Coordinates of C-alpha atoms and ligand atoms in Angstrom, one line a residue:
X1 CA 119.1 159.1 88.7
X2 CA 122.9 159.0 88.8
X3 CA 125.6 161.4 90.0
X4 CA 128.1 163.1 87.7
X5 CA 131.2 165.1 88.4
X6 CA 133.9 166.7 86.3
X7 CA 137.1 168.6 87.1
X8 CA 139.6 170.5 85.0
X9 CA 142.2 172.3 87.0
X10 CA 145.8 172.4 88.4
X11 CA 145.6 169.7 91.0
X12 CA 145.2 165.9 90.8
X13 CA 141.6 165.4 89.5
X14 CA 140.9 161.9 91.0
X15 CA 140.6 163.0 94.7
X16 CA 138.4 165.9 93.7
X17 CA 136.2 163.7 91.6
X18 CA 135.9 161.1 94.4
X19 CA 135.2 163.8 97.0
X20 CA 132.4 165.1 94.7
X21 CA 130.9 161.6 94.1
X22 CA 130.8 161.0 97.8
X23 CA 128.4 163.9 98.1
X24 CA 126.2 162.5 95.3
X25 CA 125.8 158.9 96.5
X26 CA 122.1 159.7 97.4
X27 CA 121.6 159.9 93.6
X28 CA 122.8 156.3 93.1
X29 CA 125.2 153.9 94.7
X30 CA 125.3 150.6 92.9
X31 CA 128.6 151.2 91.0
X32 CA 131.0 154.1 90.3
X33 CA 133.9 155.1 88.1
X34 CA 136.3 157.9 87.1
X35 CA 138.2 158.7 83.9
X36 CA 141.3 161.0 84.1
X37 CA 143.4 162.1 81.1
X38 CA 147.1 162.3 81.6
X39 CA 148.5 163.8 78.4
X40 CA 146.7 161.8 75.6
X41 CA 146.2 158.7 77.7
X42 CA 143.0 158.2 79.6
X43 CA 142.8 156.0 82.7
X44 CA 139.4 154.6 83.4
X45 CA 138.8 152.9 86.8
X46 CA 135.4 151.4 87.7
X47 CA 134.0 149.4 90.6
X48 CA 130.8 147.6 91.4
X49 CA 129.1 148.6 94.7
X50 CA 129.3 151.6 96.9
X51 CA 131.9 154.4 96.2
X52 CA 134.1 152.9 98.9
X53 CA 135.2 150.1 96.5
X54 CA 136.4 152.6 93.9
X55 CA 138.1 154.6 96.7
X56 CA 140.0 151.4 97.7
X57 CA 140.8 150.6 94.1
X58 CA 142.4 154.0 93.4
X59 CA 143.9 154.4 96.9
X60 CA 141.5 157.4 97.4
X61 CA 142.5 158.7 93.9
X62 CA 146.2 158.8 94.6
X63 CA 147.0 156.1 92.1
X64 CA 145.4 158.0 89.2
X65 CA 147.4 160.8 87.6
X66 CA 146.0 163.8 85.6
X67 CA 144.3 167.1 86.3
X68 CA 141.3 166.7 84.0
X69 CA 138.7 164.1 84.5
X70 CA 135.1 163.0 84.9
X71 CA 133.3 160.7 87.4
X72 CA 130.0 158.9 88.0
X73 CA 128.1 157.1 90.7
X74 CA 125.3 155.0 89.2
X75 CA 121.7 154.1 89.8
X76 CA 121.2 151.4 87.2
X77 CA 118.3 151.8 84.7
X78 CA 119.7 149.9 81.7
X79 CA 121.9 146.9 82.6
X80 CA 122.4 145.5 86.0
X81 CA 125.0 146.9 88.3
X82 CA 128.4 145.5 87.0
X83 CA 131.8 146.8 86.2
X84 CA 131.0 146.7 82.4
X85 CA 127.8 148.7 82.9
X86 CA 129.4 151.2 85.3
X87 CA 130.4 154.6 83.9
X88 CA 132.6 156.1 82.4
X89 CA 132.0 154.5 79.0
X90 CA 134.6 154.5 76.2
X91 CA 133.6 154.4 72.6
X92 CA 134.4 151.5 70.2
X93 CA 137.4 153.4 68.6
X94 CA 138.4 154.7 72.0
X95 CA 138.1 158.4 70.9
X96 CA 135.3 159.3 73.3
X97 CA 134.8 158.8 77.0
X98 CA 131.5 159.8 78.7
X99 CA 129.5 159.7 81.9
X100 CA 125.7 160.2 81.8
X101 CA 122.7 160.8 84.0
X102 CA 119.3 160.3 82.4
X103 CA 117.4 157.8 80.3
X104 CA 117.9 157.5 76.5
X105 CA 114.5 156.2 75.4
X106 CA 115.4 155.3 71.8
X107 CA 118.8 153.7 72.6
X108 CA 117.9 150.4 71.0
X109 CA 117.0 152.0 67.7
X110 CA 120.3 154.0 67.7
X111 CA 122.2 150.9 68.7
X112 CA 120.8 148.9 65.8
X113 CA 122.0 151.7 63.4
X114 CA 125.5 151.7 64.9
X115 CA 125.7 147.9 64.8
X116 CA 125.1 148.2 61.1
X117 CA 128.1 150.6 61.0
X118 CA 130.3 147.9 62.5
X119 CA 130.2 149.1 66.1
X120 CA 130.5 146.4 68.9
X121 CA 129.2 147.0 72.4
X122 CA 130.5 145.6 75.7
X123 CA 127.7 146.8 78.0
X124 CA 123.8 146.8 78.2
X125 CA 123.8 150.5 78.8
X126 CA 122.0 153.3 76.9
X127 CA 125.1 155.5 77.7
X128 CA 127.5 153.4 75.6
X129 CA 125.2 153.9 72.7
X130 CA 125.3 157.7 73.1
X131 CA 129.1 157.5 73.5
X132 CA 129.5 155.6 70.2
X133 CA 126.9 157.9 68.5
X134 CA 129.1 160.9 69.4
X135 CA 132.2 159.1 68.1
X136 CA 130.4 158.1 64.9
X137 CA 129.8 161.8 64.1
X138 CA 133.2 162.9 65.5
X139 CA 135.0 160.6 63.1
X140 CA 132.8 162.1 60.3
X141 CA 133.4 165.8 61.1
X142 CA 136.3 166.0 63.6
X143 CA 134.5 168.8 65.4
X144 CA 133.7 168.0 69.1
X145 CA 130.7 170.3 69.5
X146 CA 129.3 169.4 66.1
X147 CA 129.6 165.7 66.8
X148 CA 127.9 166.2 70.1
X149 CA 125.0 168.3 68.7
X150 CA 124.5 165.7 65.9
X151 CA 124.1 163.1 68.6
X152 CA 121.7 165.4 70.6
X153 CA 119.5 165.8 67.6
X154 CA 119.0 162.1 67.3
X155 CA 118.8 161.1 71.0
X156 CA 115.3 161.0 72.6
X157 CA 115.0 161.1 76.4
X158 CA 116.8 162.9 79.2
X159 CA 120.5 163.3 79.6
X160 CA 123.3 165.2 81.3
X161 CA 126.4 164.1 79.5
X162 CA 130.0 164.9 80.3
X163 CA 132.2 164.0 77.4
X164 CA 136.0 163.8 77.1
X165 CA 137.9 163.3 73.8
X166 CA 141.3 161.7 73.2
X167 CA 142.1 164.5 70.8
X168 CA 141.2 167.2 73.4
X169 CA 142.6 165.7 76.7
X170 CA 142.5 169.0 78.6
X171 CA 138.9 169.9 77.8
X172 CA 135.6 168.5 79.1
X173 CA 132.4 168.9 77.0
X174 CA 128.9 168.9 78.4
X175 CA 125.5 168.3 76.8
X176 CA 122.1 168.6 78.6
X177 CA 118.4 167.9 78.2
X178 CA 116.1 167.6 81.2
X179 CA 118.6 166.0 83.6
X180 CA 120.2 168.4 86.1
X181 CA 123.7 169.7 85.6
X182 CA 125.6 172.7 87.1
X183 CA 129.0 174.1 86.3
X184 CA 131.3 176.2 88.4
X185 CA 134.6 178.0 88.2
X186 CA 137.0 179.0 91.0
X187 CA 140.7 179.8 91.2
X188 CA 141.4 178.8 87.6
X189 CA 139.7 175.5 88.0
X190 CA 136.4 174.3 86.5
X191 CA 133.8 172.0 87.9
X192 CA 130.8 170.0 86.7
X193 CA 128.2 168.3 88.9
X194 CA 124.7 166.8 88.8
X195 CA 124.0 168.8 92.0
X196 CA 125.4 171.4 94.2
X197 CA 126.7 169.3 97.1
X198 CA 129.5 167.9 94.9
X199 CA 131.2 171.3 94.3
X200 CA 130.0 173.4 97.3
X201 CA 133.4 172.9 98.9
X202 CA 135.1 174.6 96.0
X203 CA 132.7 177.3 94.8
X204 CA 129.3 178.8 95.4
X205 CA 129.3 180.5 92.0
X206 CA 127.6 178.3 89.5
X207 CA 126.1 178.3 86.1
X208 CA 122.9 176.4 85.1
X209 CA 123.2 175.0 81.6
X210 CA 119.8 175.1 79.8
X211 CA 118.0 172.4 77.9
X212 CA 119.6 171.3 74.5
X213 CA 122.7 173.4 75.3
X214 CA 126.3 172.4 75.4
X215 CA 129.4 173.7 77.2
X216 CA 133.2 173.4 77.0
X217 CA 135.3 173.4 80.2
X218 CA 138.9 174.5 80.1
X219 CA 141.1 175.2 83.1
X220 CA 139.3 178.1 84.9
X221 CA 136.9 179.0 82.0
X222 CA 133.6 177.7 80.7
X223 CA 132.0 178.6 77.4
X224 CA 128.4 177.8 76.5
X225 CA 126.8 176.9 73.1
X226 CA 123.4 176.3 71.6
X227 CA 122.6 173.3 69.5
X228 CA 123.9 175.1 66.4
X229 CA 127.3 175.6 68.1
X230 CA 126.8 179.3 68.5
X231 CA 128.3 180.7 71.7
X232 CA 125.7 181.9 74.3
X233 CA 126.1 184.0 77.5
X234 CA 125.2 182.5 80.9
X235 CA 124.7 184.3 84.2
X236 CA 126.6 183.1 87.2
X237 CA 124.4 182.5 90.3
X238 CA 125.4 182.2 93.9
X239 CA 124.4 179.2 96.0
X240 CA 123.2 180.1 99.5
X241 CA 122.5 176.6 100.9
X242 CA 124.7 174.7 103.3
X243 CA 126.0 171.3 102.2
X244 CA 123.3 169.3 104.1
X245 CA 120.5 171.3 102.5
X246 CA 122.1 171.0 99.1
X247 CA 122.0 167.2 99.2
X248 CA 118.3 167.5 99.8
X249 CA 117.9 169.9 96.9
X250 CA 117.0 172.7 99.3
X251 CA 114.4 170.7 101.1
X252 CA 114.7 170.2 104.8
X253 CA 114.3 166.4 104.5
X254 CA 114.8 163.7 101.9
X255 CA 111.2 162.7 102.4
X256 CA 109.9 166.2 101.3
X257 CA 112.3 166.1 98.3
X258 CA 111.1 162.7 97.3
X259 CA 107.4 163.7 97.8
X260 CA 108.2 166.5 95.2
X261 CA 110.0 164.0 92.9
X262 CA 106.8 162.0 92.5
X263 CA 105.7 163.8 89.3
X264 CA 109.0 162.8 87.7
X265 CA 109.0 159.3 89.1
X266 CA 105.5 158.7 87.7
X267 CA 106.4 160.3 84.3
X268 CA 109.7 158.3 83.9
X269 CA 107.9 155.0 84.9
X270 CA 105.1 155.6 82.5
X271 CA 107.5 156.6 79.7
X272 CA 109.5 153.4 80.2
X273 CA 106.5 151.2 79.4
X274 CA 104.3 153.4 77.1
X275 CA 105.9 154.1 73.7
X276 CA 103.9 156.0 71.0
X277 CA 100.7 155.4 73.0
X278 CA 101.3 151.6 73.0
X279 CA 102.1 149.6 76.2
X280 CA 105.4 147.9 75.7
X281 CA 106.0 145.1 78.3
X282 CA 108.4 142.2 78.0
X283 CA 106.1 139.3 79.3
X284 CA 107.1 136.8 76.6
X285 CA 105.6 133.4 77.4
X286 CA 103.1 134.6 80.1
X287 CA 99.7 133.2 79.1
X288 CA 97.6 136.2 80.3
X289 CA 94.4 135.1 78.7
X290 CA 94.3 131.9 80.7
X291 CA 95.3 133.2 84.0
X292 CA 93.0 131.8 86.7
X293 CA 94.1 133.9 89.7
X294 CA 96.7 136.6 90.5
X295 CA 98.4 136.8 94.0
X296 CA 99.9 140.1 94.9
X297 CA 102.5 139.5 97.6
X298 CA 104.4 142.3 99.4
X299 CA 105.2 144.1 102.7
X300 CA 104.5 147.5 104.1
X301 CA 103.6 150.2 101.6
X302 CA 104.1 147.8 98.7
X303 CA 101.3 145.7 100.2
X304 CA 99.1 148.8 100.2
X305 CA 99.9 149.2 96.4
X306 CA 98.8 145.6 96.1
X307 CA 95.5 146.4 97.8
X308 CA 94.8 149.2 95.4
X309 CA 95.8 147.0 92.4
X310 CA 93.2 144.4 93.5
X311 CA 90.3 146.7 92.8
X312 CA 91.8 147.9 89.5
X313 CA 92.9 144.4 88.2
X314 CA 89.6 142.7 89.0
X315 CA 87.7 145.6 87.3
X316 CA 89.8 145.8 84.1
X317 CA 90.9 142.1 83.7
X318 CA 88.1 140.1 85.4
X319 CA 90.9 137.9 86.9
X320 CA 90.3 137.1 90.6
X321 CA 93.0 138.8 92.8
X322 CA 94.3 137.8 96.2
X323 CA 96.4 140.2 98.2
X324 CA 98.9 138.5 100.5
X325 CA 101.2 139.7 103.3
X326 CA 104.5 138.1 102.3
X327 CA 105.3 137.1 105.9
X328 CA 102.0 135.2 106.1
X329 CA 102.1 133.9 102.5
X330 CA 105.4 132.2 103.0
X331 CA 104.3 130.0 105.9
X332 CA 100.6 129.5 105.0
X333 CA 101.2 126.8 102.3
X334 CA 99.1 128.8 99.9
X335 CA 96.8 127.0 97.4
X336 CA 98.3 127.9 94.1
X337 CA 97.5 126.5 90.6
X338 CA 99.9 126.4 87.6
X339 CA 97.5 128.9 85.9
X340 CA 98.0 131.5 88.6
X341 CA 100.5 134.4 88.6
X342 CA 102.3 135.6 91.7
X343 CA 103.2 139.3 91.5
X344 CA 105.8 140.5 94.1
X345 CA 106.1 144.2 94.7
X346 CA 109.2 145.6 96.4
X347 CA 111.0 149.0 96.3
X348 CA 114.3 147.5 97.5
X349 CA 114.0 144.1 95.9
X350 CA 115.7 142.7 99.0
X351 CA 112.9 142.4 101.6
X352 CA 113.4 139.0 103.1
X353 CA 109.7 137.9 103.4
X354 CA 108.9 139.1 99.9
X355 CA 112.0 137.2 98.5
X356 CA 111.0 134.1 100.4
X357 CA 107.5 134.3 99.0
X358 CA 108.8 134.6 95.5
X359 CA 111.0 131.6 96.0
X360 CA 108.0 129.6 97.4
X361 CA 106.0 130.4 94.3
X362 CA 108.9 129.4 92.1
X363 CA 109.3 126.1 94.0
X364 CA 105.6 125.4 93.3
X365 CA 106.2 126.1 89.6
X366 CA 104.0 129.2 89.6
X367 CA 105.0 132.1 87.2
X368 CA 106.4 135.1 89.1
X369 CA 106.4 138.7 88.1
X370 CA 108.4 141.3 90.2
X371 CA 107.8 145.0 90.3
X372 CA 110.9 146.5 91.8
X373 CA 112.8 149.8 92.0
X374 CA 116.4 148.5 92.2
X375 CA 118.0 146.9 89.2
X376 CA 119.9 143.8 89.9
X377 CA 118.3 143.3 93.3
X378 CA 117.6 139.7 94.4
X379 CA 113.9 139.7 93.7
X380 CA 114.5 141.2 90.3
X381 CA 117.1 138.6 89.5
X382 CA 115.0 135.6 90.7
X383 CA 111.6 136.5 89.3
X384 CA 110.5 135.0 85.9
X385 CA 109.4 138.5 84.8
X386 CA 110.5 141.9 86.1
X387 CA 109.1 145.3 85.6
X388 CA 111.1 148.3 87.0
X389 CA 109.7 151.4 88.6
X390 CA 111.9 154.4 87.7
X391 CA 111.7 156.3 91.0
X392 CA 115.5 156.5 91.4
X393 CA 117.1 156.0 94.7
X394 CA 114.8 156.6 97.7
X395 CA 116.7 157.6 100.8
X396 CA 113.9 158.4 103.3
X397 CA 112.7 155.2 105.1
X398 CA 109.1 156.0 104.6
X399 CA 108.5 155.4 100.9
X400 CA 106.6 158.0 98.7
X401 CA 107.9 158.2 95.1
X402 CA 108.6 154.5 94.8
X403 CA 105.1 153.8 96.1
X404 CA 103.6 156.2 93.5
X405 CA 105.7 154.6 90.7
X406 CA 104.5 151.1 91.8
X407 CA 100.9 152.3 91.6
X408 CA 101.1 153.6 88.1
X409 CA 103.0 150.5 86.9
X410 CA 100.2 148.4 88.4
X411 CA 97.6 150.5 86.5
X412 CA 99.4 150.0 83.2
X413 CA 99.8 146.3 83.8
X414 CA 96.1 146.0 84.5
X415 CA 95.2 147.8 81.3
X416 CA 97.6 145.6 79.4
X417 CA 96.1 142.4 80.9
X418 CA 92.6 143.7 80.1
X419 CA 93.6 144.4 76.5
X420 CA 95.3 141.0 76.1
X421 CA 92.1 139.4 77.4
X422 CA 90.1 141.3 74.8
X423 CA 88.1 143.1 77.5
X424 CA 89.5 146.6 76.6
X425 CA 89.1 147.9 73.1
X426 CA 92.0 150.0 71.6
X427 CA 90.0 153.2 72.1
X428 CA 89.5 152.4 75.9
X429 CA 93.2 151.7 76.2
X430 CA 94.0 155.0 74.6
X431 CA 91.6 156.8 76.9
X432 CA 93.2 155.2 80.0
X433 CA 96.7 156.0 78.8
X434 CA 95.8 159.6 78.1
X435 CA 94.3 159.9 81.6
X436 CA 97.5 158.5 83.1
X437 CA 99.6 160.9 81.2
X438 CA 97.9 163.8 83.0
X439 CA 99.0 162.4 86.4
X440 CA 102.4 164.1 86.8
X441 CA 100.9 167.6 86.3
X442 CA 98.0 166.8 88.6
X443 CA 100.3 165.6 91.3
X444 CA 102.2 168.9 91.0
X445 CA 98.8 170.7 91.4
X446 CA 98.2 168.9 94.7
X447 CA 101.7 169.7 95.9
X448 CA 101.0 173.4 95.3
X449 CA 98.4 173.2 98.1
X450 CA 100.8 172.0 100.7
X451 CA 100.7 175.1 102.9
X452 CA 97.1 174.4 103.9
X453 CA 98.0 170.9 105.1
X454 CA 101.0 172.4 107.0
X455 CA 98.5 174.7 108.8
X456 CA 96.1 171.8 109.5
X457 CA 98.8 169.6 110.8
X458 CA 100.0 172.2 113.2
X459 CA 96.7 171.8 115.0
X460 CA 97.1 168.1 115.5
X461 CA 100.7 167.5 116.6
X462 CA 99.3 166.4 120.0
X463 CA 96.8 164.0 118.5
X464 CA 96.9 160.5 120.2
X465 CA 94.6 158.6 117.8
X466 CA 93.8 159.3 114.2
X467 CA 91.4 157.2 112.0
X468 CA 91.4 157.0 108.2
X469 CA 88.3 155.6 106.3
X470 CA 87.5 154.9 102.7
X471 CA 85.7 152.5 100.4
X472 CA 87.1 150.6 97.5
X473 CA 90.4 152.1 96.3
X474 CA 90.0 154.8 98.9
X475 CA 90.3 152.1 101.6
X476 CA 93.6 151.1 100.1
X477 CA 94.8 154.7 100.0
X478 CA 93.6 155.1 103.7
X479 CA 95.9 152.2 104.7
X480 CA 98.9 154.0 103.2
X481 CA 97.9 157.3 104.7
X482 CA 97.6 155.7 108.1
X483 CA 101.0 153.9 107.8
X484 CA 102.8 157.1 106.8
X485 CA 101.4 158.8 109.9
X486 CA 102.5 155.9 112.2
X487 CA 105.9 155.5 110.5
X488 CA 107.1 159.1 110.9
X489 CA 104.9 160.9 113.5
X490 CA 104.6 158.0 116.0
X491 CA 100.8 158.9 116.3
X492 CA 98.7 155.8 116.7
X493 CA 96.3 155.6 113.7
X494 CA 94.1 153.0 112.0
X495 CA 92.6 152.7 108.6
X496 CA 89.3 151.1 108.2
X497 CA 87.0 150.1 105.3
X498 CA 84.4 152.8 106.0
X499 CA 81.6 150.4 106.2
X500 CA 83.4 148.2 108.7
X501 CA 83.9 151.0 111.4
X502 CA 80.4 150.5 112.9
X503 CA 81.2 146.8 113.6
X504 CA 83.6 147.7 116.3
X505 CA 86.2 150.4 116.0
X506 CA 83.6 153.2 116.1
X507 CA 83.7 152.6 119.9
X508 CA 87.1 154.4 119.9
X509 CA 85.6 157.6 118.4
X510 CA 85.2 160.3 121.1
X511 CA 85.2 164.1 121.2
X512 CA 87.9 165.6 119.1
X513 CA 89.1 162.4 117.5
X514 CA 90.5 163.2 114.1
X515 CA 88.9 161.1 111.4
X516 CA 90.1 161.4 107.8
X517 CA 87.7 160.3 105.1
X518 CA 89.0 159.6 101.6
X519 CA 86.1 160.2 99.2
X520 CA 87.1 159.9 95.5
X521 CA 84.9 157.1 94.2
X522 CA 81.6 158.6 93.0
X523 CA 79.7 155.3 93.3
X524 CA 80.7 155.1 97.0
X525 CA 80.8 158.8 97.9
X526 CA 77.4 159.0 99.7
X527 CA 78.1 155.8 101.6
X528 CA 81.5 157.1 102.9
X529 CA 79.9 160.5 103.8
X530 CA 77.3 158.8 105.9
X531 CA 80.0 156.8 107.7
X532 CA 81.8 160.1 108.4
X533 CA 78.6 161.6 109.7
X534 CA 78.2 158.6 112.0
X535 CA 81.6 159.5 113.5
X536 CA 80.9 163.2 113.6
X537 CA 77.8 162.6 115.7
X538 CA 80.1 160.9 118.2
X539 CA 82.4 163.9 118.4
X540 CA 85.0 163.2 115.6
X541 CA 86.6 166.1 113.9
X542 CA 86.5 165.4 110.2
X543 CA 89.1 166.0 107.5
X544 CA 88.2 164.9 103.9
X545 CA 90.1 164.3 100.7
X546 CA 87.8 164.8 97.7
X547 CA 88.0 165.7 94.0
X548 CA 87.4 169.3 92.9
X549 CA 83.7 169.9 92.4
X550 CA 82.5 167.8 95.4
X551 CA 82.0 171.1 97.4
X552 CA 79.0 169.8 99.2
X553 CA 81.4 167.7 101.3
X554 CA 82.0 170.9 103.3
X555 CA 78.6 170.4 104.8
X556 CA 80.0 167.4 106.6
X557 CA 83.8 167.7 106.8
X558 CA 85.4 170.4 109.0
X559 CA 88.5 170.6 106.8
X560 CA 88.7 169.4 103.1
X561 CA 91.6 169.2 100.8
X562 CA 90.7 168.9 97.1
X563 CA 92.5 167.0 94.4
X564 CA 92.2 167.3 90.6
X565 CA 89.8 164.9 88.8
X566 CA 91.0 162.0 86.8
X567 CA 89.6 158.5 85.9
X568 CA 88.6 157.0 89.2
X569 CA 90.8 153.9 88.7
X570 CA 93.8 156.2 89.0
X571 CA 92.7 158.9 91.4
X572 CA 94.3 157.1 94.4
X573 CA 97.6 158.4 93.1
X574 CA 96.4 162.0 93.8
X575 CA 94.5 161.2 97.0
X576 CA 97.6 159.8 98.7
X577 CA 99.6 163.0 98.3
X578 CA 97.8 165.1 100.9
X579 CA 98.1 162.2 103.3
X580 CA 101.9 162.0 102.8
X581 CA 102.1 165.7 103.4
X582 CA 100.0 165.6 106.5
X583 CA 102.2 162.9 108.0
X584 CA 105.3 164.8 107.0
X585 CA 104.2 168.1 108.6
X586 CA 103.0 166.3 111.8
X587 CA 106.4 164.7 112.1
X588 CA 108.2 168.0 111.5
X589 CA 105.9 169.8 114.0
X590 CA 106.9 167.2 116.6
X591 CA 110.6 167.7 115.8
X592 CA 111.1 164.1 114.9
X593 CA 113.8 162.5 112.6
X594 CA 111.6 162.4 109.4
X595 CA 114.0 160.5 107.2
X596 CA 115.2 157.9 109.7
X597 CA 112.3 157.2 112.0
X598 CA 112.9 155.1 115.1
X599 CA 112.7 151.3 114.9
X600 CA 112.4 151.2 111.1
X601 CA 114.7 150.3 108.2
X602 CA 114.5 151.2 104.5
X603 CA 114.7 147.5 103.7
X604 CA 114.2 144.6 106.1
X605 CA 116.5 141.9 104.8
X606 CA 116.1 139.6 107.8
X607 CA 113.1 137.7 108.9
Ligands
LIG1 C1 109.9 148.7 105.2 C2 110.1 150.1 104.7 O1 111.1 148.3 105.9 O2 109.7 147.8 104.2 C3 108.7 150.4 104.0 O3 110.3 151.0 105.7 C4 108.5 149.4 102.9 O4 108.8 151.7 103.5 C5 108.6 148.0 103.4 O5 107.2 149.7 102.3 C6 108.7 147.0 102.2 O6 109.9 147.3 101.5 P1 110.1 147.0 100.0 O7 111.5 147.4 99.7 O8 110.0 145.5 99.9 O9 109.1 147.7 99.2

């Protein structure tokens, strides 16, 4: 997820572009750049790091002349944050300049073709490939829109592209598929943006460009085209949100926006490692078949992902798994053998304890694999192997979409290890992958039910203690549900392996105590129900999370939220959603700062 802006008007473009980018930094902030045409000359300025560096480099845009330009703030997916990989990108023959938001899935295939045509590349980005592909066709047919549509017909993936051409210095072309893009006109000036906040200051009248459509921006006018280059009509729509709401996409908080971005985060992460129903992972040199033990090492919610992965890995790979708190692992002098693998999970890739744990494993000569969400982060750079989640930037301190992306990446890794060890036949692998591909839609289905959870939460904003119980994967999901509640609603809560409750903590159950049972594992269902009944008989009020069809649970639970069915290895990804929503609504009902809860930080880079 990156931020794109474009401006074609009667004033200096650079300050307008930088202003717009400053409103889109929540979409990506590891590097930025602008390109502005002044007559037929284009000036491209890029900088690594937050937008501030680009502001300093251009003296807040004052040093860049021209009234027509494009800009970009980046969230790296292909190629670490660097000036070369930052956008805008210029084509090999310097005819085309672009900025892009999205993921081009077949970029390597296209790049190989262009290399055969003599093209040379300076970056690792998929965007430079698209830029050269457009140039390749432009040099063939000299028609901007035709060249762009030729490229669109060959590109697979998602894109919002803003394209400028040396031969058309006072026009900006746009192409879109799946990634967001809006266009606006006001006072003889035209605007492009990935999202409303960037242009709200100038206009509330915007156009939404459709999938596989193009547009051309001239000063104060915009024309739209379909893939055949035929002009199409577009209806102008008025934006009613204020700037704050706009950044959150109309949601009240980033957390709720990110909860609703989980289907896309899961889909993008799955698409990045599953191609044509085959798992594609770059683990060259890792001797999977002879692994003696796997150590998952992490902190916070990433540790909860590790807990869930333990059940799935041991079941699908038959490799013993240890789950380690990074802050304990780094000082415990853990017993590690050269045939072990240490997997470090981290959204930020910068958490100090997790980084130190990784370094400890490397010092002991143990292979390390990192699962991170931030390209170019320390843990990503130092691990022997790195797999990226594609959740995009996560602003809210309490993780949701990165957690869900880590879970599905863990599932696919377990399936891959099981296949490599000859434990999973092709047919079984295909079955698991087809189940995983139903997850995004099923998460959307759970989100549609949110109003019921809002109603339930409103009854418990004064709760003092809340308990979560589950068995197997449900215990791991309960841990995450409990942490979400603590993080943002400041309500004391504990998660217990359901069978453990009667060995102590059940003493805390009294009249009206809210107990939440996660009951998705058919083999363990009856057991968990009986533990819930034990608590009900001591006065607990029971909420349950169960798959559709388990309606007999209403004989026990006072309130049940149902989730769609899916293979039970993966159902945790659905069961966690109602728990995220419950925590969110409880925090909102208490009027708390959902996105920036007290005493917490998005990434703890100190010990
Ligand atoms: C905490 C965050 O600071 O660190 C949690 O608030 C997160 O959301 C934990 O789970 C670990 O962070 P990371 O970046 O290593 O996954």
